[in-house]
Coordinates of C-alpha atoms and ligand atoms in Angstrom, one line a residue:
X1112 CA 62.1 75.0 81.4
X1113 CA 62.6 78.7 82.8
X1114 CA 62.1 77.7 86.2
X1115 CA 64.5 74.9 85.7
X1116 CA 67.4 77.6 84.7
X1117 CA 66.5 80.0 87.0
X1118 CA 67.4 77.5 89.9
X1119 CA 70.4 75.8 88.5
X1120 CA 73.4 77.2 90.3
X1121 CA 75.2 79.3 87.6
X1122 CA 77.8 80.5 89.6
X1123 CA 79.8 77.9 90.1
X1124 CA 81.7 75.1 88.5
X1125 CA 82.1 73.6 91.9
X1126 CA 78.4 73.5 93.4
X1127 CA 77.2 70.2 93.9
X1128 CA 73.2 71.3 93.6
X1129 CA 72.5 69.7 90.5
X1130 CA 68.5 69.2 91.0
X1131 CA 69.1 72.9 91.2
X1132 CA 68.3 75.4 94.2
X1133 CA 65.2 76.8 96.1
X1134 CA 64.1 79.9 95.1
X1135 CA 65.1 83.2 97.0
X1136 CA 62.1 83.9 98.5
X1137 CA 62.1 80.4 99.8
X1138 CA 64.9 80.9 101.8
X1139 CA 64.2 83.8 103.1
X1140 CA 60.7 82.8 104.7
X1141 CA 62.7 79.8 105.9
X1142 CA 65.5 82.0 108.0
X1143 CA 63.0 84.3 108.9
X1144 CA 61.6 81.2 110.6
X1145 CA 64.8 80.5 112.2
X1146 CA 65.4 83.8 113.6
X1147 CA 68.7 84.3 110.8
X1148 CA 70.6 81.9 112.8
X1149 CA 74.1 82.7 112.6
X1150 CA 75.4 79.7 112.4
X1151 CA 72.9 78.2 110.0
X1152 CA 73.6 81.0 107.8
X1153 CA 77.3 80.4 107.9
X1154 CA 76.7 76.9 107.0
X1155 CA 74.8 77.5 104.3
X1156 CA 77.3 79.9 103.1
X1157 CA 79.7 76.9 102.1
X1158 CA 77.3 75.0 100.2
X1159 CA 78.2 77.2 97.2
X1160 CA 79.4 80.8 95.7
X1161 CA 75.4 81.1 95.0
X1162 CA 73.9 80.6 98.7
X1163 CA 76.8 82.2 99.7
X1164 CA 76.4 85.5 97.7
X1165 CA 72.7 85.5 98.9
X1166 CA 73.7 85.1 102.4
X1167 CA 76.4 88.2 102.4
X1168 CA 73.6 90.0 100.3
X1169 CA 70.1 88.8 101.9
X1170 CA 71.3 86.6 105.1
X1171 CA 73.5 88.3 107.1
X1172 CA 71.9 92.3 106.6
X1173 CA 68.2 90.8 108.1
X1174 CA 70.9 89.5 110.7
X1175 CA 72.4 92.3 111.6
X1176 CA 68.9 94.1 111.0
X1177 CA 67.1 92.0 114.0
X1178 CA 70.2 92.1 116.3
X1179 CA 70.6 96.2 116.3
X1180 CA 68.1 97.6 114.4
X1181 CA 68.5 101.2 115.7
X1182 CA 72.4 101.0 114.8
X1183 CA 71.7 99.2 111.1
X1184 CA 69.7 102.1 110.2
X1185 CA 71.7 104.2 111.4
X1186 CA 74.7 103.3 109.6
X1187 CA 72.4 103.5 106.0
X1188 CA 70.7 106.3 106.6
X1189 CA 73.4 108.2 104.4
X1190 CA 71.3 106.7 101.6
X1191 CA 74.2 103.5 100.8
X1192 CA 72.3 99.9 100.6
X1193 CA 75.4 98.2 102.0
X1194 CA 77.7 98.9 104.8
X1195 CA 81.4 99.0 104.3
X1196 CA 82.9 95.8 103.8
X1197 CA 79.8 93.6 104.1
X1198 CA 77.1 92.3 106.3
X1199 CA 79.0 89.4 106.8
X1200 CA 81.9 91.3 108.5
X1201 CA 79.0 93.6 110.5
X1202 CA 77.1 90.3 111.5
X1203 CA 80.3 88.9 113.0
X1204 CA 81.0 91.7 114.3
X1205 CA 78.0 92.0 116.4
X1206 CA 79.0 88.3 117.6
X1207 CA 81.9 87.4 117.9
X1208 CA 84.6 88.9 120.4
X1209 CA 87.9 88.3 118.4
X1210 CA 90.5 88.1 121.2
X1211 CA 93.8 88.2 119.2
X1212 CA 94.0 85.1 118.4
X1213 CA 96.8 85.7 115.1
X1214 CA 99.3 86.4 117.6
X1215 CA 100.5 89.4 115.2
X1216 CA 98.6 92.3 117.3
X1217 CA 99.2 93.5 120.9
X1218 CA 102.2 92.3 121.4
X1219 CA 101.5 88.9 120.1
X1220 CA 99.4 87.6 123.2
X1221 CA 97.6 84.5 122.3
X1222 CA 93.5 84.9 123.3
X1223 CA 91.2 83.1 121.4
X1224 CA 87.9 84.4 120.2
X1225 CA 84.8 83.4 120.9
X1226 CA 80.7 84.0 120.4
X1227 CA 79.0 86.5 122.5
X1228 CA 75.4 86.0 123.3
X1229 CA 74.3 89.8 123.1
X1230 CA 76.5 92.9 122.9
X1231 CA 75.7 96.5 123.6
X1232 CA 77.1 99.0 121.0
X1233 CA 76.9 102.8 122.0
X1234 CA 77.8 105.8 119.8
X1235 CA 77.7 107.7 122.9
X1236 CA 80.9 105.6 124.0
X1237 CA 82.0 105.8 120.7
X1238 CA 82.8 109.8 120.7
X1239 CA 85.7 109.0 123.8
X1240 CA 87.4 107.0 120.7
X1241 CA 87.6 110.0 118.5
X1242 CA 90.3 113.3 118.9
X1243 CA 88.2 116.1 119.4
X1244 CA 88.8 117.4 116.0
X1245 CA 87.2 113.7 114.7
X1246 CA 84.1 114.3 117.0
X1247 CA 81.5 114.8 113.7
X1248 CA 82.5 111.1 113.0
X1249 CA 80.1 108.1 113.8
X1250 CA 81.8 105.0 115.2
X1251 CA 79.7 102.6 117.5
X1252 CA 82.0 100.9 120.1
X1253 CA 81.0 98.0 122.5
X1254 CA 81.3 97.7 126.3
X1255 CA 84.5 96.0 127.1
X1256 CA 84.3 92.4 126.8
X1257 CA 86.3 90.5 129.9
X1258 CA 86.9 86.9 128.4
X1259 CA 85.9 85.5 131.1
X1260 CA 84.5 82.5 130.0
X1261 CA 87.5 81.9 128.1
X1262 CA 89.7 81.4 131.2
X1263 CA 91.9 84.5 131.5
X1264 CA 92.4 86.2 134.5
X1265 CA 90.2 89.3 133.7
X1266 CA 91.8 92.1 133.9
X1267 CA 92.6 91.6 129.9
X1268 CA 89.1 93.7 128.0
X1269 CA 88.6 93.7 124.3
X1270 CA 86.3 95.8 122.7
X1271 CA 85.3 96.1 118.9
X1272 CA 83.5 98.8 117.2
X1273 CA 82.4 100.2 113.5
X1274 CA 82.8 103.5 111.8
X1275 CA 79.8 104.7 109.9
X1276 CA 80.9 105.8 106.3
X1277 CA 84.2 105.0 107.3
X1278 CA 85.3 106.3 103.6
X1279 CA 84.4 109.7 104.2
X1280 CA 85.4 109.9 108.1
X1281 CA 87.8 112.7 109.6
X1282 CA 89.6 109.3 111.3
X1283 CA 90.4 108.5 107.7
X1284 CA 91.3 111.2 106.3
X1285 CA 93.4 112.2 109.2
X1286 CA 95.3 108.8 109.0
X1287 CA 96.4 109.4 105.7
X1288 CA 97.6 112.8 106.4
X1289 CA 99.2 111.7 108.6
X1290 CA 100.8 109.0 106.6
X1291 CA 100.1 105.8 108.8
X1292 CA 101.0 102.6 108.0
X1293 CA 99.6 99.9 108.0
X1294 CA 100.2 96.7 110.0
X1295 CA 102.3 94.7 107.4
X1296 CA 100.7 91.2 107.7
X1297 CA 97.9 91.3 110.4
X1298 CA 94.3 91.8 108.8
X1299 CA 90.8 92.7 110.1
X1300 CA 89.2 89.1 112.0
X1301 CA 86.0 90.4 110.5
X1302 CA 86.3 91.9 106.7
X1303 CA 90.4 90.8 106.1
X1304 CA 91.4 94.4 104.8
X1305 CA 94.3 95.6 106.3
X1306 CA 94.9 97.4 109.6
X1307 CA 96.0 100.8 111.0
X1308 CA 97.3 101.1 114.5
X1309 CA 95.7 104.0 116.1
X1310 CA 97.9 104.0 118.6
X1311 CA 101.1 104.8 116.5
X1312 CA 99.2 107.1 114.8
X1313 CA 98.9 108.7 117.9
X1314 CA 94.8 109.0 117.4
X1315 CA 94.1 107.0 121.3
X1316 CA 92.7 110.4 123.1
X1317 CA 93.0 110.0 126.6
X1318 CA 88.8 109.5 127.5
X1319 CA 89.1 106.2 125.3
X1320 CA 90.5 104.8 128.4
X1321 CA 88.3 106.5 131.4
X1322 CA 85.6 105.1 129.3
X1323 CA 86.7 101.7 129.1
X1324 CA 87.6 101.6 133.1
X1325 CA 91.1 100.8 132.0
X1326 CA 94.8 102.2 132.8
X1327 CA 95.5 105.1 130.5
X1328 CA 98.9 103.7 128.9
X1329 CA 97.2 99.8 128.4
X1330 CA 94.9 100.4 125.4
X1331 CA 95.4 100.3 121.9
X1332 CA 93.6 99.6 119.0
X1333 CA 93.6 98.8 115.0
X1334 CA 90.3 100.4 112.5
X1335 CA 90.8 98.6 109.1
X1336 CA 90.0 99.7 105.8
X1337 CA 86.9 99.1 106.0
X1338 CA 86.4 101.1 109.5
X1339 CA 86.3 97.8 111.8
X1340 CA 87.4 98.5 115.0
X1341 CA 89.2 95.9 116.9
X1342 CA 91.0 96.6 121.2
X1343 CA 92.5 95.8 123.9
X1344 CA 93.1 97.3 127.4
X1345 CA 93.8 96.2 130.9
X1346 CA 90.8 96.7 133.5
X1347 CA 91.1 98.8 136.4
X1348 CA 90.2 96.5 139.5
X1349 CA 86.6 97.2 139.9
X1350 CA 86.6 99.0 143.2
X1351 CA 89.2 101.8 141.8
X1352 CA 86.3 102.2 138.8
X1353 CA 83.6 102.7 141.0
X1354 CA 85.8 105.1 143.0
X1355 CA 86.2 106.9 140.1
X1356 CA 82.9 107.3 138.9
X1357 CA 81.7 108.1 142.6
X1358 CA 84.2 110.9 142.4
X1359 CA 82.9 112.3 138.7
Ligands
ZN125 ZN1 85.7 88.4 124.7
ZN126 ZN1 87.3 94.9 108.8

């Protein structure tokens, strides 16, 4: 009888498990099996508000934990058990290249998103995002991502990024001072909070863009609430980038 209530979904009016569910532990061996495959985990997620509360608490952190270890412990290592916003959000993060595809940022260009296999997130290149009095912040950014295999011409480059402790950050703080606004409508593709545009705030120091390889006056970028980190920027043509580095 104990066992019996201990499975049934209690969450939800809605869920459709009435022999009730597998235990936790169940599904976790399971997924480990599986390698936390994202897209199994996000189809589990709709089954109902209980596998979906296990996947944003259980699922999508040993996700993010076997994707970028180094950078998951880095971001709790100020003792919190979550991340700001929620696994979910960091887990798409790591996968998905949004584009800007609500045609509400960047001028409204229309780019859809799409999966990425594998993407490389430095701290190191995250410092060039940061005014120098910010520099004590953490905030992981990712190589420019091209789009190429979504059939643009290439010289667009997104690139996505995370705060750690976003709550407690100089960026924040220093947004507020400054009294920012935030974008009235458009919302973070990963967590849905609200936006600032770092680029009004006039928070884009210049080695943001020698970083990137892009022209100085293309890029701009939103951090939401929850210190998601979504950009854009146009490429320098490859042989002026090498050029350049040569010439450092
Ligand atoms: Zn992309
Ligand atoms: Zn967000």
């Amino acid at each position: 009888m104990i066992l019996t209530k201990q499975y049934r979904c209690v969450h939800s009016s809605s869920c459709q498990c009435t022999k009730g569910h597998l235990s936790e532990d169940v599904i976790f061996l399971v997924f480990r099996q599986l390698n936390w495959n994202p897209k199994l985990i996000a189809a589990l997620s709709c089954v109902c508000k209980w596998f979906d509360d296990l996947a944003k608490r259980v699922l999508w952190k040993e996700f993010c934990k076997t994707r970028a270890l180094k950078m998951m412990l880095d971001l709790q290592s100020c003792g919190s058990h979550s991340v700001d916003g929620n696994w979910r959000a960091l887990g798409k993060l790591l996968i998905y290249c949004s584009g800007c595809s609500g045609g509400r940022l960047f001028n409204s260009i229309q780019i859809p998103g799409h999966f990425v296999y594998r993407t490389r997130f430095s701290r190191t290149s995250g410092k060039s995002f940061l005014l120098p009095h910010c520099r004590t912040d953490v905030l992981y950014v990712s190589d420019p991502c091209e789009h190429l295999d979504q059939g643009d011409d290439g010289d667009v480059g997104f690139f996505r990024g995370v705060f750690k402790s976003f709550m407690v950050s100089k960026v924040r703080r220093m947004l507020i001072n400054r009294g920012a606004q935030l974008h009235p409508t458009a919302v973070c593709p990963y967590c849905k909070a609200k936006m600032w545009n770092m680029l009004q705030a006039n928070m884009v120091p210049l080695t943001a863009s020698c970083k990137l390889g892009a022209y100085e006056d293309s890029i701009e970028y939103y951090v939401c609430l929850n210190g998601h980190m979504l950009g854009i920027c146009t490429l320098l043509p490859l042989s002026d980038s090498e050029e350049a580095s040569e010439s450092e």
